[in-house]
PDB file of C-alpha atoms in Angstrom:
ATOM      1  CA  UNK A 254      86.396  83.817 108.999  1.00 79.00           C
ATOM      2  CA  UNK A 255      88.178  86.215 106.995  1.00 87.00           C
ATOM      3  CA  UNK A 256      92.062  87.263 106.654  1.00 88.00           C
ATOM      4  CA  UNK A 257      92.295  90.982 107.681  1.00 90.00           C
ATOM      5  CA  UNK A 258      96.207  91.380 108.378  1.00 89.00           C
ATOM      6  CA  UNK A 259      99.702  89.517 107.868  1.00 86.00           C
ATOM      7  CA  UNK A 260     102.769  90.053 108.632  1.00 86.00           C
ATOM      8  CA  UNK A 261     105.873  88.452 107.296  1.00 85.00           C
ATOM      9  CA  UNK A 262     108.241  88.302 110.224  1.00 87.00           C
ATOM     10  CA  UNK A 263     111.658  85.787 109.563  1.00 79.00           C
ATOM     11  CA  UNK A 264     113.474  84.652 112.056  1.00 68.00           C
ATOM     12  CA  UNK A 265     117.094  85.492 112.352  1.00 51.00           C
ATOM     13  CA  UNK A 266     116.178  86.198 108.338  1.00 54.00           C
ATOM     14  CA  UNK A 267     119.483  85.958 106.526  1.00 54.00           C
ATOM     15  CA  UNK A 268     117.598  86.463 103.171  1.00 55.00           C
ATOM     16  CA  UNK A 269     115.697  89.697 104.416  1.00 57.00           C
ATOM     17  CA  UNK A 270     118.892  91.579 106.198  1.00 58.00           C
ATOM     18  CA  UNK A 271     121.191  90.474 103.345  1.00 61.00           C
ATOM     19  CA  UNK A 272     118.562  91.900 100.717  1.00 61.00           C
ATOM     20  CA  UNK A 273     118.254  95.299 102.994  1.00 62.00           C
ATOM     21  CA  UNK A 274     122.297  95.381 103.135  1.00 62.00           C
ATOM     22  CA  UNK A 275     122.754  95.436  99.481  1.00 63.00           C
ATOM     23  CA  UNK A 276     121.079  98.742  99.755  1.00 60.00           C
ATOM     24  CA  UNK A 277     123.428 100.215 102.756  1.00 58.00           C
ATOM     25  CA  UNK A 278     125.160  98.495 105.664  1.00 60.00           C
ATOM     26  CA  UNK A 279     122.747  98.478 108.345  1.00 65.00           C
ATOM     27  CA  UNK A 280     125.273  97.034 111.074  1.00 66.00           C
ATOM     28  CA  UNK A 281     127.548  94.673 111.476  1.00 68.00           C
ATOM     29  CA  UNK A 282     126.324  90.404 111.299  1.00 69.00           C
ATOM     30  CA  UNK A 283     127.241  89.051 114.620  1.00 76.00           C
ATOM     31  CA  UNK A 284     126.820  85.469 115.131  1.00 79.00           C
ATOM     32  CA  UNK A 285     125.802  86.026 118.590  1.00 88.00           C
ATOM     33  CA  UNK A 286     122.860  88.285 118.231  1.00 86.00           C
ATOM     34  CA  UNK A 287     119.757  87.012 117.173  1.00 88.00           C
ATOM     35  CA  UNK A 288     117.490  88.975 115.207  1.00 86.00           C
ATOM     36  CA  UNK A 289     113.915  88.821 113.879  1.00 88.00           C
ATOM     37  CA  UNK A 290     113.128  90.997 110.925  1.00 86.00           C
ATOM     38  CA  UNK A 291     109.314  91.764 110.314  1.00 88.00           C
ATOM     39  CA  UNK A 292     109.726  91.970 106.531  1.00 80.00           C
ATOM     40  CA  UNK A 293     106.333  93.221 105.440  1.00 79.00           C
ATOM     41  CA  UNK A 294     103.195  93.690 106.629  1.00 79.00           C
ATOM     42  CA  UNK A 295     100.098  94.661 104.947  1.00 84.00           C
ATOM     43  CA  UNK A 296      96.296  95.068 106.786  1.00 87.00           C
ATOM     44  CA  UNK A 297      92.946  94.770 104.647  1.00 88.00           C
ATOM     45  CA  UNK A 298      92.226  98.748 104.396  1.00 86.00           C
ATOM     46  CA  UNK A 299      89.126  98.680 105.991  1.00 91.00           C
ATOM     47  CA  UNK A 300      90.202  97.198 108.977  1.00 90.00           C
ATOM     48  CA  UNK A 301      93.479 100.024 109.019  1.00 87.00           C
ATOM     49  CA  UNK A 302      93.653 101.964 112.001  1.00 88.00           C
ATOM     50  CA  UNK A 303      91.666  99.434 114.479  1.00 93.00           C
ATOM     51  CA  UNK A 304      94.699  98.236 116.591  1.00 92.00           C
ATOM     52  CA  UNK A 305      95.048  95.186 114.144  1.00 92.00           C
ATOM     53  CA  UNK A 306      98.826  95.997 113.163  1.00 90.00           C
ATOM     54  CA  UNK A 307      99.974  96.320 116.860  1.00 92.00           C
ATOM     55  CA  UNK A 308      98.927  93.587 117.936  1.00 94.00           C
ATOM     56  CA  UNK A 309     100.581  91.801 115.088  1.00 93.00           C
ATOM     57  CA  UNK A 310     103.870  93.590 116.247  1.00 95.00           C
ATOM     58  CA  UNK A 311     103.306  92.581 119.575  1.00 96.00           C
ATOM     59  CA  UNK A 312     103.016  88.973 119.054  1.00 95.00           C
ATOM     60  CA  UNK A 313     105.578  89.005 116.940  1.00 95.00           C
ATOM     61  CA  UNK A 314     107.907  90.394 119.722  1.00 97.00           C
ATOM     62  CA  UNK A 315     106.177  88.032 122.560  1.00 97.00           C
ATOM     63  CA  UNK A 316     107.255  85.259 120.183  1.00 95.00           C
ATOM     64  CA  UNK A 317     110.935  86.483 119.387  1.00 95.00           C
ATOM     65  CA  UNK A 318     111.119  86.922 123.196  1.00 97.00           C
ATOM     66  CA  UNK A 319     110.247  83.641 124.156  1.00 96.00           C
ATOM     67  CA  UNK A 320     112.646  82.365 121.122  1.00 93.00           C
ATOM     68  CA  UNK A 321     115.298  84.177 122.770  1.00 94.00           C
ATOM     69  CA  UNK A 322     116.192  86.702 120.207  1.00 93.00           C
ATOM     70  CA  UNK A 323     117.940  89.549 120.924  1.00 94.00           C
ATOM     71  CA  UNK A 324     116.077  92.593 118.891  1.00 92.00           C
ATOM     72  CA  UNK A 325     113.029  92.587 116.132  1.00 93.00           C
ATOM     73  CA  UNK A 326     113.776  94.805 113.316  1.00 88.00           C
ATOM     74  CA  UNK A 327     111.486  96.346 110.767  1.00 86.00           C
ATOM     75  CA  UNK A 328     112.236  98.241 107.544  1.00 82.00           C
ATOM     76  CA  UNK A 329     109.941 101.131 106.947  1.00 82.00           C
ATOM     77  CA  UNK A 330     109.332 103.906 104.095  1.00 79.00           C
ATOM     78  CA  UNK A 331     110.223 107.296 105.552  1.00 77.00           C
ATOM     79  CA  UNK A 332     106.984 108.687 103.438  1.00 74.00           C
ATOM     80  CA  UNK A 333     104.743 105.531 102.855  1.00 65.00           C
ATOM     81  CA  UNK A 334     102.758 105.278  99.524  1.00 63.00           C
ATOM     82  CA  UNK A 335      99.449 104.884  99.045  1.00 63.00           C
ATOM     83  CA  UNK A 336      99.326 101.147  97.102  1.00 57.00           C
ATOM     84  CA  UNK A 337     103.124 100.304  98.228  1.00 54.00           C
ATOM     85  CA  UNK A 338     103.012  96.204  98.544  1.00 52.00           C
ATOM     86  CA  UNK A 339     106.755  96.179 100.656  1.00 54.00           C
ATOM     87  CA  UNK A 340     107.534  97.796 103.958  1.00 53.00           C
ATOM     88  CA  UNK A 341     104.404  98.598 105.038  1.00 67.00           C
ATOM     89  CA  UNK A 342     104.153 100.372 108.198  1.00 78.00           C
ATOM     90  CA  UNK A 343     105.095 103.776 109.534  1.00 84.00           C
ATOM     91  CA  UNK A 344     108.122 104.681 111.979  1.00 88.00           C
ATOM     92  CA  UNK A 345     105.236 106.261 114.546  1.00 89.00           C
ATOM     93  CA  UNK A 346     103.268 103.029 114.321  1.00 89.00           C
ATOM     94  CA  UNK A 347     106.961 100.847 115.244  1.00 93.00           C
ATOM     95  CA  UNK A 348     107.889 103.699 117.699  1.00 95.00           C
ATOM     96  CA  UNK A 349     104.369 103.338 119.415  1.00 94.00           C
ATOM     97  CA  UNK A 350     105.040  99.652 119.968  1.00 95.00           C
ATOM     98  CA  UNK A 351     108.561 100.535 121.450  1.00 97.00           C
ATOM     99  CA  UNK A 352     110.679 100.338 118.774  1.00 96.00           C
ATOM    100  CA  UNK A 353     113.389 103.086 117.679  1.00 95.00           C
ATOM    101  CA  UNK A 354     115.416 104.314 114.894  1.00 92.00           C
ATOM    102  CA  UNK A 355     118.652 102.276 114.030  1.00 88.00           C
ATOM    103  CA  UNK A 356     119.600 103.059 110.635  1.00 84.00           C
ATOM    104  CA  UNK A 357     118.330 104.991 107.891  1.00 81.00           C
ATOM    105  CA  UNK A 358     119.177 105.980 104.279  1.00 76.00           C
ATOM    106  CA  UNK A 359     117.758 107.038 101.467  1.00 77.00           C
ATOM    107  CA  UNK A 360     113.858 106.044 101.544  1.00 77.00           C
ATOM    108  CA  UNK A 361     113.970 103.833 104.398  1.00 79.00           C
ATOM    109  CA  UNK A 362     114.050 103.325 107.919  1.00 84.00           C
ATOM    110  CA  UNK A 363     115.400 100.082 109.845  1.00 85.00           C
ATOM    111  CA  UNK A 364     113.622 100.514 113.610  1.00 89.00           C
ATOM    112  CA  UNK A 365     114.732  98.629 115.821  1.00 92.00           C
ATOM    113  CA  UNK A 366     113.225  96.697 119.348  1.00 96.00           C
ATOM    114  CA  UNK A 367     115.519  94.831 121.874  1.00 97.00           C
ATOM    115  CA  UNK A 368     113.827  92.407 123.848  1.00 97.00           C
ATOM    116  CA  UNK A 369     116.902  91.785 126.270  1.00 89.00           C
TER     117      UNK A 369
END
């Protein structure tokens, strides 16, 4: 078999929302709300546009659910480049999977899915 997507999702990732906050502060930490981050994501390109990164977004919420977390976040390039290896993803593709806009600054978009 062969590897045609992955997606780096953390739970509750300290390391990935602390890394994103030295940029801007995306929200207040809150001991009491759990939050997965899907950090980055990448799909082989000839297997792009074939369904293969929402269902990766969908288990990835299915799994936070059932972990109890609160919201899934994902950091995304308002204009993503062609060869970029971090933040892969668009907002439409994150919006499409029911996710919205929480923050944003600069380059980047934090979108944002409660599962509560």
């Amino acid at each position: 078999s062969e590897v045609v997507g992955w997606c780096n999702a953390n739970t509750d990732c300290r390391e990935c929302a602390d890394y994103l906050r030295t940029y801007w502060p995306i929200g207040e930490i809150r001991a009491d709300i759990k939050i997965k981050s899907i950090f980055c994501f990448l799909i082989a390109p000839e297997m792009q546009r074939k369904g293969i990164a929402t269902g990766l977004i969908e288990r990835v919420c299915r799994d936070a659910a059932g972990d109890g977390f609160d919201f899934v976040e994902a950091c995304v390039a308002k204009k993503p480049k062609k060869g970029a290896t971090d933040f892969q993803g668009s907002a439409a593709m994150y919006e499409k999977c029911g996710f919205s806009q929480y923050a944003k600054r600069n380059e980047f978009i934090v979108m944002r899915r409660a599962l509560k």
